[in-house]
Amino acid sequence: MTTKYFTISALLFVSSASWAQRNAGFHVKSPDGQLDLTVQTGATLTWAVQHAGTPILTPSALSLTLAGGEVLGHNAVVTSVKTEAVNTVIAAPVYKKREVADQYNQLTLNLKGDYGLVLRAYNDGVAYRFFT
């Protein structure tokens, strides 16, 4: 009887761990903490943005179709994650200011299939880009 319960418990644990990986959620916040960008992996890659807890962008599909027909963002499986905080200055010789602050938090997701997604959260906006 205990072997039966152990087997059932083990199967439930393995299946829930597998489901959690397929539907993993990742967050990156702006330097001031007001913007919160969330990415969910799984059958469809989605992203959402909140400002001070108020939804700005509800979960929306995120994909890129390449010329050969390959679709980046479908059945996304994360192989590694990297976070980075950047606070630099960019020279702007033809702008009203000589220098522009470049401050953001970045989340890089490397995905199975030799591609990835970079997400940035600035104090006044968010950005993303796929890379191969």
PDB file of C-alpha atoms in Angstrom:
ATOM      1  CA  MET A   1       0.000   0.000   0.000  1.00  0.00           C
ATOM      2  CA  THR A   2       2.792   2.479   0.883  1.00  0.00           C
ATOM      3  CA  THR A   3       4.635   1.592  -2.332  1.00  0.00           C
ATOM      4  CA  LYS A   4       1.516   2.515  -4.304  1.00  0.00           C
ATOM      5  CA  TYR A   5       1.242   5.924  -2.572  1.00  0.00           C
ATOM      6  CA  PHE A   6       4.962   6.557  -3.005  1.00  0.00           C
ATOM      7  CA  THR A   7       4.750   5.787  -6.735  1.00  0.00           C
ATOM      8  CA  ILE A   8       1.723   8.044  -7.203  1.00  0.00           C
ATOM      9  CA  SER A   9       3.393  10.850  -5.220  1.00  0.00           C
ATOM     10  CA  ALA A  10       6.596  10.526  -7.246  1.00  0.00           C
ATOM     11  CA  LEU A  11       4.682  10.665 -10.543  1.00  0.00           C
ATOM     12  CA  LEU A  12       2.751  13.747  -9.440  1.00  0.00           C
ATOM     13  CA  PHE A  13       5.967  15.477  -8.373  1.00  0.00           C
ATOM     14  CA  VAL A  14       7.754  14.739 -11.663  1.00  0.00           C
ATOM     15  CA  SER A  15       4.780  15.817 -13.784  1.00  0.00           C
ATOM     16  CA  SER A  16       4.295  19.039 -11.798  1.00  0.00           C
ATOM     17  CA  ALA A  17       8.013  19.867 -12.054  1.00  0.00           C
ATOM     18  CA  SER A  18       7.862  19.274 -15.808  1.00  0.00           C
ATOM     19  CA  TRP A  19       4.740  21.467 -16.123  1.00  0.00           C
ATOM     20  CA  ALA A  20       6.387  24.227 -14.064  1.00  0.00           C
ATOM     21  CA  GLN A  21       9.402  24.329 -16.414  1.00  0.00           C
ATOM     22  CA  ARG A  22       7.196  24.558 -19.504  1.00  0.00           C
ATOM     23  CA  ASN A  23       5.199  27.413 -17.982  1.00  0.00           C
ATOM     24  CA  ALA A  24       7.964  29.209 -16.118  1.00  0.00           C
ATOM     25  CA  GLY A  25       7.568  32.909 -15.406  1.00  0.00           C
ATOM     26  CA  PHE A  26      10.387  35.445 -15.346  1.00  0.00           C
ATOM     27  CA  HIS A  27      10.357  39.064 -14.131  1.00  0.00           C
ATOM     28  CA  VAL A  28      12.488  42.140 -14.622  1.00  0.00           C
ATOM     29  CA  LYS A  29      11.698  45.464 -12.932  1.00  0.00           C
ATOM     30  CA  SER A  30      12.719  48.991 -13.870  1.00  0.00           C
ATOM     31  CA  PRO A  31      15.490  50.602 -11.788  1.00  0.00           C
ATOM     32  CA  ASP A  32      12.890  52.612  -9.826  1.00  0.00           C
ATOM     33  CA  GLY A  33      10.748  49.473  -9.335  1.00  0.00           C
ATOM     34  CA  GLN A  34       7.608  50.980 -10.903  1.00  0.00           C
ATOM     35  CA  LEU A  35       7.545  48.920 -14.115  1.00  0.00           C
ATOM     36  CA  ASP A  36       7.337  45.129 -13.886  1.00  0.00           C
ATOM     37  CA  LEU A  37       7.825  43.115 -17.080  1.00  0.00           C
ATOM     38  CA  THR A  38       6.791  39.446 -16.908  1.00  0.00           C
ATOM     39  CA  VAL A  39       7.531  36.714 -19.454  1.00  0.00           C
ATOM     40  CA  GLN A  40       5.837  33.301 -19.442  1.00  0.00           C
ATOM     41  CA  THR A  41       7.271  30.388 -21.396  1.00  0.00           C
ATOM     42  CA  GLY A  42       5.367  27.376 -22.660  1.00  0.00           C
ATOM     43  CA  ALA A  43       3.528  26.524 -25.868  1.00  0.00           C
ATOM     44  CA  THR A  44       3.316  30.270 -26.514  1.00  0.00           C
ATOM     45  CA  LEU A  45       5.809  32.824 -25.236  1.00  0.00           C
ATOM     46  CA  THR A  46       3.901  35.725 -23.640  1.00  0.00           C
ATOM     47  CA  TRP A  47       4.806  38.998 -21.979  1.00  0.00           C
ATOM     48  CA  ALA A  48       2.960  41.468 -19.785  1.00  0.00           C
ATOM     49  CA  VAL A  49       3.782  44.851 -18.242  1.00  0.00           C
ATOM     50  CA  GLN A  50       2.506  46.522 -15.078  1.00  0.00           C
ATOM     51  CA  HIS A  51       3.152  50.032 -13.771  1.00  0.00           C
ATOM     52  CA  ALA A  52       2.846  50.361  -9.986  1.00  0.00           C
ATOM     53  CA  GLY A  53       0.665  47.241  -9.964  1.00  0.00           C
ATOM     54  CA  THR A  54      -1.660  48.475 -12.732  1.00  0.00           C
ATOM     55  CA  PRO A  55      -1.668  46.370 -15.930  1.00  0.00           C
ATOM     56  CA  ILE A  56      -0.442  48.291 -18.966  1.00  0.00           C
ATOM     57  CA  LEU A  57      -0.023  45.317 -21.297  1.00  0.00           C
ATOM     58  CA  THR A  58      -1.990  42.163 -20.537  1.00  0.00           C
ATOM     59  CA  PRO A  59      -0.325  38.823 -21.416  1.00  0.00           C
ATOM     60  CA  SER A  60       0.327  38.973 -25.151  1.00  0.00           C
ATOM     61  CA  ALA A  61       1.984  36.512 -27.521  1.00  0.00           C
ATOM     62  CA  LEU A  62       5.598  37.206 -28.390  1.00  0.00           C
ATOM     63  CA  SER A  63       7.108  35.542 -31.466  1.00  0.00           C
ATOM     64  CA  LEU A  64       9.190  36.185 -34.555  1.00  0.00           C
ATOM     65  CA  THR A  65       8.729  34.370 -37.876  1.00  0.00           C
ATOM     66  CA  LEU A  66      11.962  34.015 -39.855  1.00  0.00           C
ATOM     67  CA  ALA A  67      12.251  34.007 -43.657  1.00  0.00           C
ATOM     68  CA  GLY A  68      12.583  30.199 -43.719  1.00  0.00           C
ATOM     69  CA  GLY A  69       9.312  29.784 -41.824  1.00  0.00           C
ATOM     70  CA  GLU A  70      10.850  29.006 -38.417  1.00  0.00           C
ATOM     71  CA  VAL A  71       8.951  30.664 -35.565  1.00  0.00           C
ATOM     72  CA  LEU A  72      10.937  31.869 -32.567  1.00  0.00           C
ATOM     73  CA  GLY A  73       8.835  31.871 -29.412  1.00  0.00           C
ATOM     74  CA  HIS A  74       6.734  28.723 -29.919  1.00  0.00           C
ATOM     75  CA  ASN A  75       7.257  25.920 -27.376  1.00  0.00           C
ATOM     76  CA  ALA A  76       9.977  28.006 -25.721  1.00  0.00           C
ATOM     77  CA  VAL A  77      12.196  26.116 -23.274  1.00  0.00           C
ATOM     78  CA  VAL A  78      14.651  28.188 -21.231  1.00  0.00           C
ATOM     79  CA  THR A  79      18.202  26.809 -21.074  1.00  0.00           C
ATOM     80  CA  SER A  80      19.752  29.665 -19.068  1.00  0.00           C
ATOM     81  CA  VAL A  81      18.867  33.022 -17.541  1.00  0.00           C
ATOM     82  CA  LYS A  82      21.031  36.093 -16.967  1.00  0.00           C
ATOM     83  CA  THR A  83      20.120  39.377 -15.284  1.00  0.00           C
ATOM     84  CA  GLU A  84      22.063  42.610 -15.487  1.00  0.00           C
ATOM     85  CA  ALA A  85      21.706  46.172 -14.185  1.00  0.00           C
ATOM     86  CA  VAL A  86      23.134  48.886 -16.455  1.00  0.00           C
ATOM     87  CA  ASN A  87      23.772  52.524 -15.543  1.00  0.00           C
ATOM     88  CA  THR A  88      25.859  54.300 -18.188  1.00  0.00           C
ATOM     89  CA  VAL A  89      25.927  57.538 -20.165  1.00  0.00           C
ATOM     90  CA  ILE A  90      25.677  57.811 -23.948  1.00  0.00           C
ATOM     91  CA  ALA A  91      27.263  60.722 -25.814  1.00  0.00           C
ATOM     92  CA  ALA A  92      24.670  62.622 -27.876  1.00  0.00           C
ATOM     93  CA  PRO A  93      26.510  65.185 -30.022  1.00  0.00           C
ATOM     94  CA  VAL A  94      23.437  66.307 -32.021  1.00  0.00           C
ATOM     95  CA  TYR A  95      20.870  66.297 -29.196  1.00  0.00           C
ATOM     96  CA  LYS A  96      19.890  69.161 -26.882  1.00  0.00           C
ATOM     97  CA  LYS A  97      21.949  67.473 -24.139  1.00  0.00           C
ATOM     98  CA  ARG A  98      25.563  66.385 -24.565  1.00  0.00           C
ATOM     99  CA  GLU A  99      24.945  63.126 -22.723  1.00  0.00           C
ATOM    100  CA  VAL A 100      21.927  60.902 -22.135  1.00  0.00           C
ATOM    101  CA  ALA A 101      21.567  58.561 -19.164  1.00  0.00           C
ATOM    102  CA  ASP A 102      21.187  54.896 -20.122  1.00  0.00           C
ATOM    103  CA  GLN A 103      19.817  53.111 -17.045  1.00  0.00           C
ATOM    104  CA  TYR A 104      17.897  49.838 -17.194  1.00  0.00           C
ATOM    105  CA  ASN A 105      17.612  46.308 -15.847  1.00  0.00           C
ATOM    106  CA  GLN A 106      18.001  43.512 -18.366  1.00  0.00           C
ATOM    107  CA  LEU A 107      16.859  39.892 -18.439  1.00  0.00           C
ATOM    108  CA  THR A 108      18.368  37.547 -21.032  1.00  0.00           C
ATOM    109  CA  LEU A 109      16.673  34.213 -21.695  1.00  0.00           C
ATOM    110  CA  ASN A 110      18.633  31.682 -23.737  1.00  0.00           C
ATOM    111  CA  LEU A 111      16.141  29.271 -25.289  1.00  0.00           C
ATOM    112  CA  LYS A 112      16.375  25.761 -26.685  1.00  0.00           C
ATOM    113  CA  GLY A 113      16.984  25.966 -30.431  1.00  0.00           C
ATOM    114  CA  ASP A 114      19.971  28.345 -30.309  1.00  0.00           C
ATOM    115  CA  TYR A 115      18.068  31.585 -29.932  1.00  0.00           C
ATOM    116  CA  GLY A 116      17.165  33.902 -27.114  1.00  0.00           C
ATOM    117  CA  LEU A 117      15.233  36.901 -25.906  1.00  0.00           C
ATOM    118  CA  VAL A 118      16.566  40.059 -24.271  1.00  0.00           C
ATOM    119  CA  LEU A 119      14.109  42.122 -22.213  1.00  0.00           C
ATOM    120  CA  ARG A 120      14.868  45.555 -20.789  1.00  0.00           C
ATOM    121  CA  ALA A 121      12.969  47.583 -18.215  1.00  0.00           C
ATOM    122  CA  TYR A 122      13.749  51.302 -18.143  1.00  0.00           C
ATOM    123  CA  ASN A 123      12.142  53.792 -15.743  1.00  0.00           C
ATOM    124  CA  ASP A 124      10.006  55.102 -18.609  1.00  0.00           C
ATOM    125  CA  GLY A 125       9.466  52.073 -20.840  1.00  0.00           C
ATOM    126  CA  VAL A 126      10.285  48.497 -21.785  1.00  0.00           C
ATOM    127  CA  ALA A 127      11.933  46.834 -24.773  1.00  0.00           C
ATOM    128  CA  TYR A 128      12.620  43.364 -26.121  1.00  0.00           C
ATOM    129  CA  ARG A 129      14.555  41.749 -28.953  1.00  0.00           C
ATOM    130  CA  PHE A 130      15.126  38.229 -30.201  1.00  0.00           C
ATOM    131  CA  PHE A 131      18.647  37.099 -31.046  1.00  0.00           C
ATOM    132  CA  THR A 132      20.083  34.088 -32.857  1.00  0.00           C
TER     133      THR A 132
END
